[in-house]
Short mmCIF file of C-alpha atoms in Angstrom, two decimals:
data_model
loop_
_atom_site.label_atom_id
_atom_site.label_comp_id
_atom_site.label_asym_id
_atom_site.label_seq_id
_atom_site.Cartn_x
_atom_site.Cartn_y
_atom_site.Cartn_z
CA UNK A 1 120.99 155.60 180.30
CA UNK A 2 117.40 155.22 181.88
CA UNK A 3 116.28 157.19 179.19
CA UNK A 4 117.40 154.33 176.82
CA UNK A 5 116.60 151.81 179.09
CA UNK A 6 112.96 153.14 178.54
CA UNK A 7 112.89 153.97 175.54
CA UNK A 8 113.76 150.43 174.23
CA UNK A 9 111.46 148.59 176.62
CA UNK A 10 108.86 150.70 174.85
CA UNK A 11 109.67 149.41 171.58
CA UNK A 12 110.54 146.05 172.49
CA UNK A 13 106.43 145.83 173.96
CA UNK A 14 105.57 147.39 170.78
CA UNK A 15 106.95 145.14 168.29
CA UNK A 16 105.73 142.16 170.66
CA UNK A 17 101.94 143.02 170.47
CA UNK A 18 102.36 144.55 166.94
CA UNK A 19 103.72 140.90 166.13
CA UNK A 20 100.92 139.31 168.54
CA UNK A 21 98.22 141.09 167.11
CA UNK A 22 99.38 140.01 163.06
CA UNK A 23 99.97 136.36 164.38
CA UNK A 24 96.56 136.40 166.02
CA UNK A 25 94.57 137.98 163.17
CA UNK A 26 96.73 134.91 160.71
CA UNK A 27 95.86 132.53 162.91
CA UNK A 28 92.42 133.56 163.03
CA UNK A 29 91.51 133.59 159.49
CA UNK A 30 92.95 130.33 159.08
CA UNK A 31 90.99 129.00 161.60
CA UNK A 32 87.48 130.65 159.99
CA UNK A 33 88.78 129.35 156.60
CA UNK A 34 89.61 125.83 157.85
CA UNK A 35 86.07 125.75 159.59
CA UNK A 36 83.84 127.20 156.47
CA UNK A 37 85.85 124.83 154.61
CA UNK A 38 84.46 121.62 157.14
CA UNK A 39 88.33 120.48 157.82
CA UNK A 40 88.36 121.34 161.28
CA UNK A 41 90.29 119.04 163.48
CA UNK A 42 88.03 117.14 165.96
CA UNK A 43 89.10 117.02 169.71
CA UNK A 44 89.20 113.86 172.18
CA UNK A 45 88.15 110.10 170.55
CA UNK A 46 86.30 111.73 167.67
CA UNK A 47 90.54 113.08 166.68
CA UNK A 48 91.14 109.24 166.25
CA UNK A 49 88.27 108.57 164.01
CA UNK A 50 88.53 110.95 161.58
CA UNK A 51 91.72 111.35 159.46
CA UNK A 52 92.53 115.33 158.47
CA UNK A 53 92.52 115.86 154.94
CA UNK A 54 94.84 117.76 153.52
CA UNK A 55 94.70 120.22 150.95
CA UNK A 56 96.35 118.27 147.87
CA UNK A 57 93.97 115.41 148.86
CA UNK A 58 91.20 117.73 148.09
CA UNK A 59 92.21 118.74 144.79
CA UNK A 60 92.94 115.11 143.69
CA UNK A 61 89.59 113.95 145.12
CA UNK A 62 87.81 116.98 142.95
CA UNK A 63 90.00 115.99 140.28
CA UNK A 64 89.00 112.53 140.26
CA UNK A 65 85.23 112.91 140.60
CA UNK A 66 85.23 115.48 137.39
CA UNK A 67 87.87 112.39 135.61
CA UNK A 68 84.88 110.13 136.87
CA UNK A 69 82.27 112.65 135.65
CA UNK A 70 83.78 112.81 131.85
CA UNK A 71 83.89 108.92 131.38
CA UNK A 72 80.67 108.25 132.58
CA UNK A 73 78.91 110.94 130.22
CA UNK A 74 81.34 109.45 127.40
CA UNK A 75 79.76 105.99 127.97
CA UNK A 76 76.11 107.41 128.16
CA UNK A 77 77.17 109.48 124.84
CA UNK A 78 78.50 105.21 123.47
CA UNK A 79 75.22 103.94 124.39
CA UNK A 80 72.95 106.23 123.26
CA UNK A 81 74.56 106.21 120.01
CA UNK A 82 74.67 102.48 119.78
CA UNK A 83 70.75 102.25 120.35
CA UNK A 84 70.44 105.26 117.65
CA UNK A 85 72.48 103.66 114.91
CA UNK A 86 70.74 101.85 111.98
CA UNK A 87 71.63 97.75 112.16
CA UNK A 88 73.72 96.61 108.61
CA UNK A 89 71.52 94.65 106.66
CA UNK A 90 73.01 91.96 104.30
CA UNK A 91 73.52 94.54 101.16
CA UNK A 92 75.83 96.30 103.25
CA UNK A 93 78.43 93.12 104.05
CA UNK A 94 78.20 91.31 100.89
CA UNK A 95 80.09 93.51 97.86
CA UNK A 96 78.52 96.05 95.89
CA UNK A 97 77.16 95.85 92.24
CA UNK A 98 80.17 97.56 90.60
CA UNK A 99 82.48 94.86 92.33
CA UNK A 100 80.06 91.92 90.91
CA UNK A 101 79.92 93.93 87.23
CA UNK A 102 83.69 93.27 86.90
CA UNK A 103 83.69 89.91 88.08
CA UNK A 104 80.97 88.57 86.07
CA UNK A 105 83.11 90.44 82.97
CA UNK A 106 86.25 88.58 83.89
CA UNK A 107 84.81 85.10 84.88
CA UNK A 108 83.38 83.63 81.60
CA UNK A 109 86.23 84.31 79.37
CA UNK A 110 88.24 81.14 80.63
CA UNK A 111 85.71 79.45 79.23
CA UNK A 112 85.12 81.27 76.38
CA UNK A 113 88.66 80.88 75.33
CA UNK A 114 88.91 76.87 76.09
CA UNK A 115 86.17 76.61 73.18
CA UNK A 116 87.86 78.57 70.48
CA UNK A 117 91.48 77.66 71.51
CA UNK A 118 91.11 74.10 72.35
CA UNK A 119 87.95 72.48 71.32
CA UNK A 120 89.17 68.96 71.34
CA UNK A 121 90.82 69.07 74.91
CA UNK A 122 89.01 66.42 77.08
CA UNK A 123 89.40 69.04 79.92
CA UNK A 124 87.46 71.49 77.79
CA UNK A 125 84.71 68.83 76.78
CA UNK A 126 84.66 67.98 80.81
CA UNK A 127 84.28 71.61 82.05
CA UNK A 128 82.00 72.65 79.21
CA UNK A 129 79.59 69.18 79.66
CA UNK A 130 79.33 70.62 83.46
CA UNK A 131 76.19 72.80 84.97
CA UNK A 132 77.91 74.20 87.67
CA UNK A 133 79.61 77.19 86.07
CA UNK A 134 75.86 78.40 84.92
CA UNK A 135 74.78 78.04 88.07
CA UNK A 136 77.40 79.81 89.92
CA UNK A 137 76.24 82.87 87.52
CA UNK A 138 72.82 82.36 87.84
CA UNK A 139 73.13 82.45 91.84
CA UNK A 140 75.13 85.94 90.78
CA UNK A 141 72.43 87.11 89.19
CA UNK A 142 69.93 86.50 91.66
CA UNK A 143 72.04 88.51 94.03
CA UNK A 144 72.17 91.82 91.28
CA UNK A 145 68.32 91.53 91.07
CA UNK A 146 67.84 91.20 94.93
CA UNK A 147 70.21 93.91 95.07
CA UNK A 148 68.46 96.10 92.10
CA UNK A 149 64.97 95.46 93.13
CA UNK A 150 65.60 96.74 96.97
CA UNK A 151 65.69 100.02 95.57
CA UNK A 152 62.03 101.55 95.70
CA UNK A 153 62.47 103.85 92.65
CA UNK A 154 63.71 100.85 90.33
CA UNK A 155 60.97 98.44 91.60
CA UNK A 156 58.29 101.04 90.44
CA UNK A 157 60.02 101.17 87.25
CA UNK A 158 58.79 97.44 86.65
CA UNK A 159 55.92 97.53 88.40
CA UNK A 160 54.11 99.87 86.59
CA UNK A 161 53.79 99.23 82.70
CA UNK A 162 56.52 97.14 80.51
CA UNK A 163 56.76 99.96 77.64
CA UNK A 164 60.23 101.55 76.67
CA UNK A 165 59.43 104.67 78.68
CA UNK A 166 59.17 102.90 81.71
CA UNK A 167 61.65 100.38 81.14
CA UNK A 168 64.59 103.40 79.91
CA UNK A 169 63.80 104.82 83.20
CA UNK A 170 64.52 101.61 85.07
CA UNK A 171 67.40 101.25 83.24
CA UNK A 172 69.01 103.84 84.17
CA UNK A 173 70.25 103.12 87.21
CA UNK A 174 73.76 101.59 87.45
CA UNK A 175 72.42 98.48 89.89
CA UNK A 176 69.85 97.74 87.15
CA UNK A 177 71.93 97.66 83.87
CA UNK A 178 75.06 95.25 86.34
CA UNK A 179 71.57 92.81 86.54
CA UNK A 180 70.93 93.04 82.72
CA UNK A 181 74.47 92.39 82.21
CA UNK A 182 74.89 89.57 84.55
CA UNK A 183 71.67 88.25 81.99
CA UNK A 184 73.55 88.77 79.21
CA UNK A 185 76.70 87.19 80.13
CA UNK A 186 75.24 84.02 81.36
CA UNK A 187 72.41 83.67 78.42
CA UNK A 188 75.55 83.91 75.86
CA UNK A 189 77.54 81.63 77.73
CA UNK A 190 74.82 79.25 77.48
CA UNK A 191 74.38 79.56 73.84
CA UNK A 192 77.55 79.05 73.43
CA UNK A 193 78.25 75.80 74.94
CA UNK A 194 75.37 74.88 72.29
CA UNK A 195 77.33 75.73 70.00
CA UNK A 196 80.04 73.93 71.06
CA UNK A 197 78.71 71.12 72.20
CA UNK A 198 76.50 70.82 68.68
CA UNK A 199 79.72 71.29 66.45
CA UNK A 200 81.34 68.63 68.35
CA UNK A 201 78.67 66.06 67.11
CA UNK A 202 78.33 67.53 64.19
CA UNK A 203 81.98 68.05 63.11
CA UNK A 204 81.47 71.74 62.46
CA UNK A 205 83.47 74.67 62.64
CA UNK A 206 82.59 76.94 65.15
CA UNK A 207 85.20 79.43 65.71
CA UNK A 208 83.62 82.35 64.14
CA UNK A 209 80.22 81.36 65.37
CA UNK A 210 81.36 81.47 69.07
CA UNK A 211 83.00 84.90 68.54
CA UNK A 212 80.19 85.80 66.86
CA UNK A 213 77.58 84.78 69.90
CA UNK A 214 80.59 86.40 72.55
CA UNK A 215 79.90 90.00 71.02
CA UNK A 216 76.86 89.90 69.24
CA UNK A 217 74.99 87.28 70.67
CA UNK A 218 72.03 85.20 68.65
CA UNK A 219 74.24 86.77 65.24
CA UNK A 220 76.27 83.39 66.43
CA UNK A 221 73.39 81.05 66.62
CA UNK A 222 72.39 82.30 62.73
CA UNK A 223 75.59 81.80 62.09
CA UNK A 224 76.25 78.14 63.34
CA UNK A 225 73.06 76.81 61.79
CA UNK A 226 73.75 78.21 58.56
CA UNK A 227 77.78 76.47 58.95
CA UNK A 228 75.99 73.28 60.24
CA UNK A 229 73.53 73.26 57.10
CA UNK A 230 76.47 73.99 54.15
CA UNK A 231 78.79 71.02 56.34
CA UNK A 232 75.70 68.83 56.16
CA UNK A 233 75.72 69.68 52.55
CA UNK A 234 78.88 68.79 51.17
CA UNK A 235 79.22 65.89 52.99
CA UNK A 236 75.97 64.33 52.40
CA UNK A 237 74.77 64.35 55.95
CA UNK A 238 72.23 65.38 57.79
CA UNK A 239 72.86 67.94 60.66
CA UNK A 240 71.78 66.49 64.26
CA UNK A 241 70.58 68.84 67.06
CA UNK A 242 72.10 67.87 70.23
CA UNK A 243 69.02 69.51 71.57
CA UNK A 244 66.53 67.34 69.27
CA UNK A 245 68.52 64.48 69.87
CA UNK A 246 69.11 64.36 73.34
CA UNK A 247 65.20 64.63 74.31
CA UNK A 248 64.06 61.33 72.19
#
């Protein structure tokens, strides 16, 4: 019995230092980590003045600095690229020459086709007596050739020499031939409300002039004088220009 006795107060003083010792060397590191770490507790008032700050506290304050971090190099990265970026210039809002090219095909042939389809329509005589549709097209083609000539390589084109060579070469840019056309369009327009206009004081045919002028251009005015003449002709009148007669 004392032998027992013994031997487990030996092993209950064993186990208690064995389990002092690991609780000590725990408690220690914990303290040394805790300290390098600057999250010591104070003691006395300084306790009440500083909060501890725990360990999830931590991460969310490192995660929110490197959150912070991100959005203000983002917004440096916005900036920087703002000040970098070329301004738009007016060419770049207002629609390109390809858009203006079909337009200025589509536009005139209202017009075109009140003249050969209803010549004696007072609405056709109103529109066709009116400037404004000419200069709608001529402000169009202002725009084509401000368009055209902000390209260096076509402005050299011109500004060189007026022979074919140099001319072909100008021409061959898409931006150039949608200002040529934008000419052409409003030039035969014009010519054509001549010749309607003229055959309506006249009392002349001019169907097959207008179509004539619409695809092959002064072919029409040949054409209308020569209809105007053999008219005059049979009927024993003279022809009168409304050009001629409208500057006396």
């Amino acid at each position: 019995t004392c032998h027992w006795r013994l031997t487990s107060d030996y092993l209950l003083r064993t186990s208690c230092s064995m389990a002092l010792s690991v609780c000590g060397g725990h408690f220690a590191c914990l303290g040394g980590a805790v300290q390098r770490s600057g999250l010591s507790r104070p003691h006395g008032p300084e306790r009440l003045r500083r909060p501890t700050i725990s360990l999830p506290q931590q991460r969310a304050s490192l995660a929110g600095n490197k959150v912070l971090r991100r959005v203000t190099l983002h917004r440096k990265s916005n900036e920087t690229k703002c000040r970098t970026a070329p301004s738009c210039s007016l060419i770049d809002i207002l629609p390109d020459e390809t858009a203006v090219f079909n337009f200025v095909n589509v536009v005139p042939l209202p017009f075109w086709g009140a003249m050969l389809l209803a010549p004696r329509q007072e609405f056709t005589k109103k529109v066709m007596s009116s400037y404004a549709t000419f200069v709608a097209l001529g402000g169009i083609y202002l725009y084509l050739a401000y368009v055209s000539l902000s390209e260096p390589a076509i402005l050299e084109g011109f500004s060189n020499s007026l022979d074919l060579t140099a001319l072909t070469k100008a021409f061959s840019y898409e931006k150039t031939v949608a200002v040529g056309w934008a000419h052409f369009i409003a030039q035969d327009l014009f010519v054509g409300r001549w010749i309607y206009l003229d055959g309506l004081k006249n009392r002349t045919f001019t169907a097959h002039s207008l179509l004539l002028c619409l695809f092959f251009g002064p072919t029409g005015i040949i054409s209308h004088v020569a209809t105007r003449a053999i008219t005059g002709a049979v009927r024993g009148e003279e022809p009168k220009d409304i050009i001629v007669e409208g500057s006396k």
